[in-house]
Structures are given as structure tokens and as C-alpha cells.
XYZ file of C-alpha atoms in Angstrom:
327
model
C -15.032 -15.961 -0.433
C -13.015 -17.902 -2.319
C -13.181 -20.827 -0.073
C -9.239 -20.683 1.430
C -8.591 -21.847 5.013
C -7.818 -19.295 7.327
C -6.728 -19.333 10.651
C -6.603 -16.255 13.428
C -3.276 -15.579 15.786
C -3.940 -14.195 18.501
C -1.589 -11.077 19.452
C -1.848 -8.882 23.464
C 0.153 -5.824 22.412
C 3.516 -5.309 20.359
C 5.568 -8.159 22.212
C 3.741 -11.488 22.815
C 5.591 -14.733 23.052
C 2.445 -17.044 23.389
C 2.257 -15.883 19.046
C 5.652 -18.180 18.716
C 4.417 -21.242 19.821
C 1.144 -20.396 18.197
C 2.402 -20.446 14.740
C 4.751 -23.654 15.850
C 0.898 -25.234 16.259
C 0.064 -23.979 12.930
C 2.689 -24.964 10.947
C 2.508 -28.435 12.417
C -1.476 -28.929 11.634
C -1.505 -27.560 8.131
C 1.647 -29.532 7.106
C 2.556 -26.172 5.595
C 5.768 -26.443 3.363
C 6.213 -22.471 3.168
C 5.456 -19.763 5.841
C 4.776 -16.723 4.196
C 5.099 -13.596 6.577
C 3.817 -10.160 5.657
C 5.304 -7.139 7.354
C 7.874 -6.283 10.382
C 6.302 -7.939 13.405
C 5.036 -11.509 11.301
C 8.500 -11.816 10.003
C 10.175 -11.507 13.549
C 7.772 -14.234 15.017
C 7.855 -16.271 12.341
C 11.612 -16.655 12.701
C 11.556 -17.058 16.401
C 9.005 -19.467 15.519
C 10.378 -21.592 12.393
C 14.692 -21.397 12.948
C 16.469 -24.115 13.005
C 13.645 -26.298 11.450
C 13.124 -27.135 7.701
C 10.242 -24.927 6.634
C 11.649 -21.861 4.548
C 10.661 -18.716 5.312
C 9.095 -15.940 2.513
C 8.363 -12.463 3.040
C 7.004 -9.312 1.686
C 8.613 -6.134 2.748
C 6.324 -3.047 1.805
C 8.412 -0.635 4.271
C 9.669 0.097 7.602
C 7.680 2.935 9.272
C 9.496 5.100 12.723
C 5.978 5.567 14.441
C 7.999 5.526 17.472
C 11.007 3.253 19.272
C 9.086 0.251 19.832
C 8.336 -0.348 16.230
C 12.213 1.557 15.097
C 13.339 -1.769 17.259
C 10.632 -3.834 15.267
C 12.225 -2.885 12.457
C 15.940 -3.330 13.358
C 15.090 -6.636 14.763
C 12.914 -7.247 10.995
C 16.450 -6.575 9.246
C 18.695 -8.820 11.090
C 16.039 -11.999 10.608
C 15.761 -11.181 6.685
C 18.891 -12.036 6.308
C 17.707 -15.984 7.334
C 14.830 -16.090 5.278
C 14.951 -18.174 1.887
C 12.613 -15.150 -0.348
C 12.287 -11.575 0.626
C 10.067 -9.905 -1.791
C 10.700 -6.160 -2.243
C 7.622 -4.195 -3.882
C 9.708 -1.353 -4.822
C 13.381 -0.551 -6.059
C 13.680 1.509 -2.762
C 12.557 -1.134 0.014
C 15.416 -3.472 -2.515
C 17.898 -1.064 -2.126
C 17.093 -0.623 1.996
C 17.577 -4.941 2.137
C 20.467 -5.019 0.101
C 21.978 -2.098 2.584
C 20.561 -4.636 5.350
C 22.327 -7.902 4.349
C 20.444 -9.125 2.739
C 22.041 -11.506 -0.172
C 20.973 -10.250 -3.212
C 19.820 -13.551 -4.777
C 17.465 -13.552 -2.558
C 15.651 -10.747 -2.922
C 12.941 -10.949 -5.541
C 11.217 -7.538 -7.184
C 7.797 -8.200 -7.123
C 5.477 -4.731 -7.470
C 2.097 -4.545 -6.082
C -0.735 -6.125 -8.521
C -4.752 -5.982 -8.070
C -7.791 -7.522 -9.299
C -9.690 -5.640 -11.413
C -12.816 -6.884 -11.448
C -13.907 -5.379 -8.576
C -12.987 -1.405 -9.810
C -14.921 -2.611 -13.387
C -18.562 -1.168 -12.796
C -18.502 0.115 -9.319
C -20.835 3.002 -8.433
C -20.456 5.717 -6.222
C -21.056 5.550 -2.326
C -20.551 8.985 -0.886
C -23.123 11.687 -1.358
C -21.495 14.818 -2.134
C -24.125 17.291 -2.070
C -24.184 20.697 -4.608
C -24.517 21.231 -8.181
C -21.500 21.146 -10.102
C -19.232 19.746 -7.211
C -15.626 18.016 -7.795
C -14.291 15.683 -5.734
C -10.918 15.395 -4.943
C -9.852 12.030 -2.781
C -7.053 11.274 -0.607
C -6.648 7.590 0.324
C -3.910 6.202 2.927
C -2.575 6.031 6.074
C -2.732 8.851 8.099
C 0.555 9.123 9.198
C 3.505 11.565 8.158
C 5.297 10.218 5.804
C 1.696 9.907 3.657
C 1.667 13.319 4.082
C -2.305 14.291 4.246
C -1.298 17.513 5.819
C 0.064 18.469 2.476
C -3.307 17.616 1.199
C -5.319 19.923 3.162
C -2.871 22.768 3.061
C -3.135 22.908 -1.102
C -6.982 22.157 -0.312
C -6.612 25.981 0.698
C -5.595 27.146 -2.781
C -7.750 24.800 -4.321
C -10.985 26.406 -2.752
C -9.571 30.003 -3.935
C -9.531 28.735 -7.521
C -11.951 26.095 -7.570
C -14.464 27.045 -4.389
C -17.233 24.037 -5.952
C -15.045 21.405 -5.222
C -15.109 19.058 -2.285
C -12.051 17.354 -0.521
C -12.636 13.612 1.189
C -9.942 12.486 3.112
C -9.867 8.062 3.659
C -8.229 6.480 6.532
C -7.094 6.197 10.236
C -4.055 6.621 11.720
C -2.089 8.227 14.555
C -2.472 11.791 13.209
C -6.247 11.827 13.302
C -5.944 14.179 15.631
C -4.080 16.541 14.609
C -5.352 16.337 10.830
C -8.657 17.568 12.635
C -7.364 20.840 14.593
C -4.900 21.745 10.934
C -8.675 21.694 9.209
C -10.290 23.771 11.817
C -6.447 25.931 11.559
C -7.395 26.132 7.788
C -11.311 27.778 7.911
C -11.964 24.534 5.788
C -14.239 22.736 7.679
C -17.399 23.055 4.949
C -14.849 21.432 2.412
C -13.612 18.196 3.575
C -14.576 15.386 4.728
C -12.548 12.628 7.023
C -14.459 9.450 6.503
C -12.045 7.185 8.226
C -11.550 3.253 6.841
C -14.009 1.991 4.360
C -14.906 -1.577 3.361
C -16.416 -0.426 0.510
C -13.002 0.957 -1.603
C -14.357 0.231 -5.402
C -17.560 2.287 -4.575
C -15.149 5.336 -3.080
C -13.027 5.111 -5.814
C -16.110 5.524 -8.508
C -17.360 8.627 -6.043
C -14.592 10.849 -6.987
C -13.193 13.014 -10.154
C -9.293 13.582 -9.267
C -7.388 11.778 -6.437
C -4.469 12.450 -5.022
C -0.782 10.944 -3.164
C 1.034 13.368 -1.158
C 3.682 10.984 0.629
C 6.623 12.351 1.880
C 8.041 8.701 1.649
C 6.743 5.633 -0.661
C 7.330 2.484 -1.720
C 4.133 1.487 -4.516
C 0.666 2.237 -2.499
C -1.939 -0.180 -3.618
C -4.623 2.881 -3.033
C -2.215 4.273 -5.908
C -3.023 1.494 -8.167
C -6.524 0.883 -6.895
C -7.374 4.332 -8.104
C -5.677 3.857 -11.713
C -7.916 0.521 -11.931
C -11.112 2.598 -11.155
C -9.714 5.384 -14.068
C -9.369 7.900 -11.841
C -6.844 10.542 -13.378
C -3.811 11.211 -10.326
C -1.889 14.010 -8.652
C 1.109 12.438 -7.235
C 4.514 12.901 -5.030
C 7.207 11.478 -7.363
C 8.900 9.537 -4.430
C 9.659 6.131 -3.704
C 8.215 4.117 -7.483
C 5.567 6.170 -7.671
C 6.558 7.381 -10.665
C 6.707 3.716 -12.053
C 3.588 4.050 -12.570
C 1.904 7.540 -11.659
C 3.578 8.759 -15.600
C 3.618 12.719 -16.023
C 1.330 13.585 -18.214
C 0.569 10.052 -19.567
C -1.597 8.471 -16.207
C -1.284 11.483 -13.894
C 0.168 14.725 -13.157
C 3.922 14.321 -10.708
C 5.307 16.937 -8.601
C 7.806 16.856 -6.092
C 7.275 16.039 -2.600
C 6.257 18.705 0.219
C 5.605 21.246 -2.500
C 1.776 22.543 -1.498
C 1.800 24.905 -4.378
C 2.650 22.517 -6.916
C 0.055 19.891 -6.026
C -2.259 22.484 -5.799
C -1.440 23.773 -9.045
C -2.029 20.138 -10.749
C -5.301 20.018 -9.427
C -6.633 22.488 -10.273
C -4.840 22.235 -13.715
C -7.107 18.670 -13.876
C -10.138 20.240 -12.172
C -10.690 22.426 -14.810
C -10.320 20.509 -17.439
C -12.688 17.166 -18.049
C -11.142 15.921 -21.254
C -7.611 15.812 -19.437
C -9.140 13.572 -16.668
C -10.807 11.515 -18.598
C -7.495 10.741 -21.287
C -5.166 10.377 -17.943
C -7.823 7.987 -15.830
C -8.407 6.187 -18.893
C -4.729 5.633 -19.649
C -3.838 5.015 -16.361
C -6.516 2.168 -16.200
C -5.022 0.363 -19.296
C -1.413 0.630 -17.829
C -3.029 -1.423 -14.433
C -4.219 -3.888 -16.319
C -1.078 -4.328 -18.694
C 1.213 -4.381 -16.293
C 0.316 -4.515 -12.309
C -2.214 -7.594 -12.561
C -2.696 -9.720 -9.601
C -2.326 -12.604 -12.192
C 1.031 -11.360 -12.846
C 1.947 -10.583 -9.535
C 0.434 -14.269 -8.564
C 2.715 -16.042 -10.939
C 5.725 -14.324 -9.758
C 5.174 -15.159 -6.104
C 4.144 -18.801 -7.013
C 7.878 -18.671 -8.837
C 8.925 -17.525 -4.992
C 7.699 -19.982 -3.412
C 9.427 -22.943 -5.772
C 12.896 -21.315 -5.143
C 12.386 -21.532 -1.919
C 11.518 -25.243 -1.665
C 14.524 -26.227 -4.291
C 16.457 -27.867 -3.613
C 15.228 -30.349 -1.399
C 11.449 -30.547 -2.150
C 9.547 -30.608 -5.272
C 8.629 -27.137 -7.229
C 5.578 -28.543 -8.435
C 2.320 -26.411 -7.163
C 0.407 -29.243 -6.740
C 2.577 -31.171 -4.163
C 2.509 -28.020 -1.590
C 0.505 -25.946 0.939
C 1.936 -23.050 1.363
C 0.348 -20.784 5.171
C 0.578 -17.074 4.631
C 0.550 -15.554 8.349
């Protein structure tokens, strides 16, 4: 869309050395003077790929996940090749703390939290049909995996429905506990409740669909769903882990309580579902705070600074006289 070369690497399965020479290919055509990695397995390759020759290495590290010991080993392996890399951006105090504790040198770790275009969240309108008179909507939106915790979610959906029964509970995503998210709602007797909708392209228009939404992570760094539904104004019932709280403020841009407490979070939602003017001060604070602080202009600059400590000292800082390929 906006016009910006891209270029596809092919990967067969969690280990494939063909992806090394790839990105050797790729570097060479584009003239690239920075190779941006994002995440565990583009940083290992990368390295493999670019050590021992003059193109620095960036990355962003959002978090390392334990979905089992290939990726554990992903992530060990991610640790040790950090430590070689000219910029590691952390998007959280936590994942800073976890590279410090890794190796690597502090003056090369740069704080950079999550930012997002508004524009998009500005007049969106609502996708999902919800039918029933007088129905809420309460949204979960991540990963569905454990430490995002949408088996919190559903169990507080319980208490919810006991205090609240017109409300309606949509649940956005894929992950490895599909599965067993679908037998705990069937466990539950709240089947006519929620809904599991899976990934959607069209985020904005979800976001504008509901009236609360909610985090229940068990372990966070800054969720961009998070900050995607303070753009849209929605108000937010939130874990405090990870830097959640950074943003998610008690009782200034959402409601915080502490992780893996199902009474609590059912508690705050039904503290915001029955009351309209507290949702609409909260979403509507929450959406200036985005747009003060957690811009994708700001966050742009910051990684553009990145990128020219990274080239000093032995190539010019000046935008103009780079490329840089983000893999």
C-alpha cells in the first residue's frame, strides 16, 4: 500500500538452512546497509546469515514464548546471538531486564514501546453482528496461548452471565489452545455466549463492534491489541503484568487487576458493564493517551535514531544515504 519493496523467504519447518543463504542473496541485491530482524527465529538466521560481514544487525525483541523445546532452544540460541547484534530494541522494561540478564551490553539496548497508526481506528464501524436487544459485548483479542490467558476470560465470562446475562463474549485469535478453549466453553454451559471468531483482517471494524475489552495475560510485555483497542476508545479490563500498566492506568484508561484472579476481572466488568458514562470517560481517555504518547510517528523516529547508531561509526547517519531490509 504504501508502495515499499518487499521480498518473501521461504521457510520448510522450524530449522531450514536454505533461509541463510537466502537472506545472503537479499542483502547482496538490495545493497541493504541494515538488516532488521523481528522475533526469535529471524534474529538466529540473520546472524548465521550476516557474521563476520559489515552489515549491522537490529532487532526487536517482543518476548520469548516456551510453546515447547524446539522453540525454548530457539530462544536460548536468540539470546546468545543478541549479544552480536549492533541495536536490540526492547518494547517493554521486562523483555530489557530479560537482555540485560542475557548479555546483552546495556548500551545497546534501546527502549522503544509499541506505537500505532491511528487513522485506521478513527471512524471504523462495526463488523460483527451481535444479535439481541440491549446486548454488551465484551472482546478478547490475542494469542491463544497460556500465558494470554483466554481461559481466564471465559471462566469470569461465567460470573459475568450471572450478573449481566445480556451480554455477549467474542473471543479473537488462533493458537495452540484452540482446542482446548473449545471443550473449557462446552465445560462452562456457555456455549450461547461466546463466540471464537479466530484471526481477522478486519481489526479496526472488531474493535468499533464491541463495548468493554479485555487482557487476561498471565505474562506480557506491551500487546499492540492493548493499544489498538485504546486507539478505537474502547474502555479496558486488564492483568497488571509485564507494562501493561504503562499504559492500561487504573481508573484513568481502564480498570487493572492482578493476574489469574477470575473474580476480580469479573468484578471490573461488570463494574464497566453497568455503567455507560464510566466506559465512555475511560475509552475516551485512553484514546487521547495513544495518541499522546504511543504514536507510530514517535515510535518511527526512535527506530530511525536505531538505525543511525548502528551505522556510526563507519557510515553516514543521514536517512537519505541508506536502505535499510527489515526481514
Amino acid at each position: 500500500k504504501e508502495g515499499i519493496e518487499s521480498n518473501l523467504i521461504p521457510c520448510a519447518g522450524q530449522v531450514d538452512p536454505t533461509v541463510i543463504a537466502s537472506i545472503q542473496r537479499l542483502v547482496a541485491q538490495t545493497g541493504a546497509d541494515v538488516v532488521h530482524a523481528h522475533g526469535y527465529k529471524a534474529d538466529v538466521y540473520a546472524y548465521f546469515a550476516l557474521r563476520g560481514t559489515a552489515t549491522p544487525l537490529v532487532s526487536t525483541c517482543h518476548n520469548w514464548l516456551k510453546d515447547g523445546p524446539l522453540v525454548s532452544f530457539y530462544g536460548m540460541v536468540d539470546r546468545f546471538t543478541l549479544r552480536s547484534y549492533a541495536g536490540v530494541i526492547a518494547v517493554s522494561d521486562e523483555v530489557k531486564a530479560k537482555l540485560l540478564k542475557a548479555g546483552v551490553r546495556a548500551k545497546r539496548i534501546h527502549l522503544i514501546r509499541n506505537g500505532i497508526d491511528m487513522r485506521p481506528f478513527a471512524d471504523a464501524k462495526p463488523s460483527l453482528r451481535i444479535d439481541g436487544e440491549s446486548i454488551t459485548v465484551v472482546g478478547w483479542i490475542g494469542r491463544l496461548s497460556n500465558e494470554k490467558g483466554a481461559d481466564i476470560f471465559l471462566r469470569a465470562a461465567v460470573s459475568v452471565l450471572t450478573e449481566c446475562p445480556n451480554t455477549r463474549f467474542v473471543v479473537v485469535g488462533d493458537g495452540p489452545d484452540l482446542a482446548m478453549l473449545n471443550a473449557l466453553i462446552d465445560d462452562l454451559n456457555i456455549r450461547k455466549s461466546v463466540s471464537l471468531i479466530g484471526r481477522r483482517e478486519d481489526m479496526p471494524a472488531v474493535y468499533a463492534s464491541l463495548d468493554v475489552m479485555v487482557s487476561s495475560s498471565r505474562q506480557e510485555g506491551l500487546p499492540m491489541a492493548i493499544l489498538e483497542g485504546m486507539a478505537s476508545g474502547l474502555p479496558l479490563v486488564a492483568t497488571a503484568v509485564g507494562d501493561v500498566p504503562t499504559v492500561v492506568r487504573d481508573g484513568r484508561t481502564g480498570i487493572l487487576v492482578p493476574s489469574e484472579n477470575v473474580g476480580a476481572l469479573a468484578a471490573a466488568i461488570v463494574e464497566l458493564l453497568r455503567d455507560a458514562s464510566l466506559r465512555m470517560r475511560l475509552g475516551s481517555t485512553a484514546r487521547s493517551l495513544i495518541a499522546e504518547e504511543f504514536s507510530a510517528e514517535r515510535m518511527a523516529m526512535n527506530y530511525l535514531r536505531v538505525y543511525e547508531d548502528a551505522l556510526a561509526p563507519g557510515k553516514t547517519s543521514s536517512w537519505s544515504a541508506f536502505r535499510s531490509a527489515t526481514i
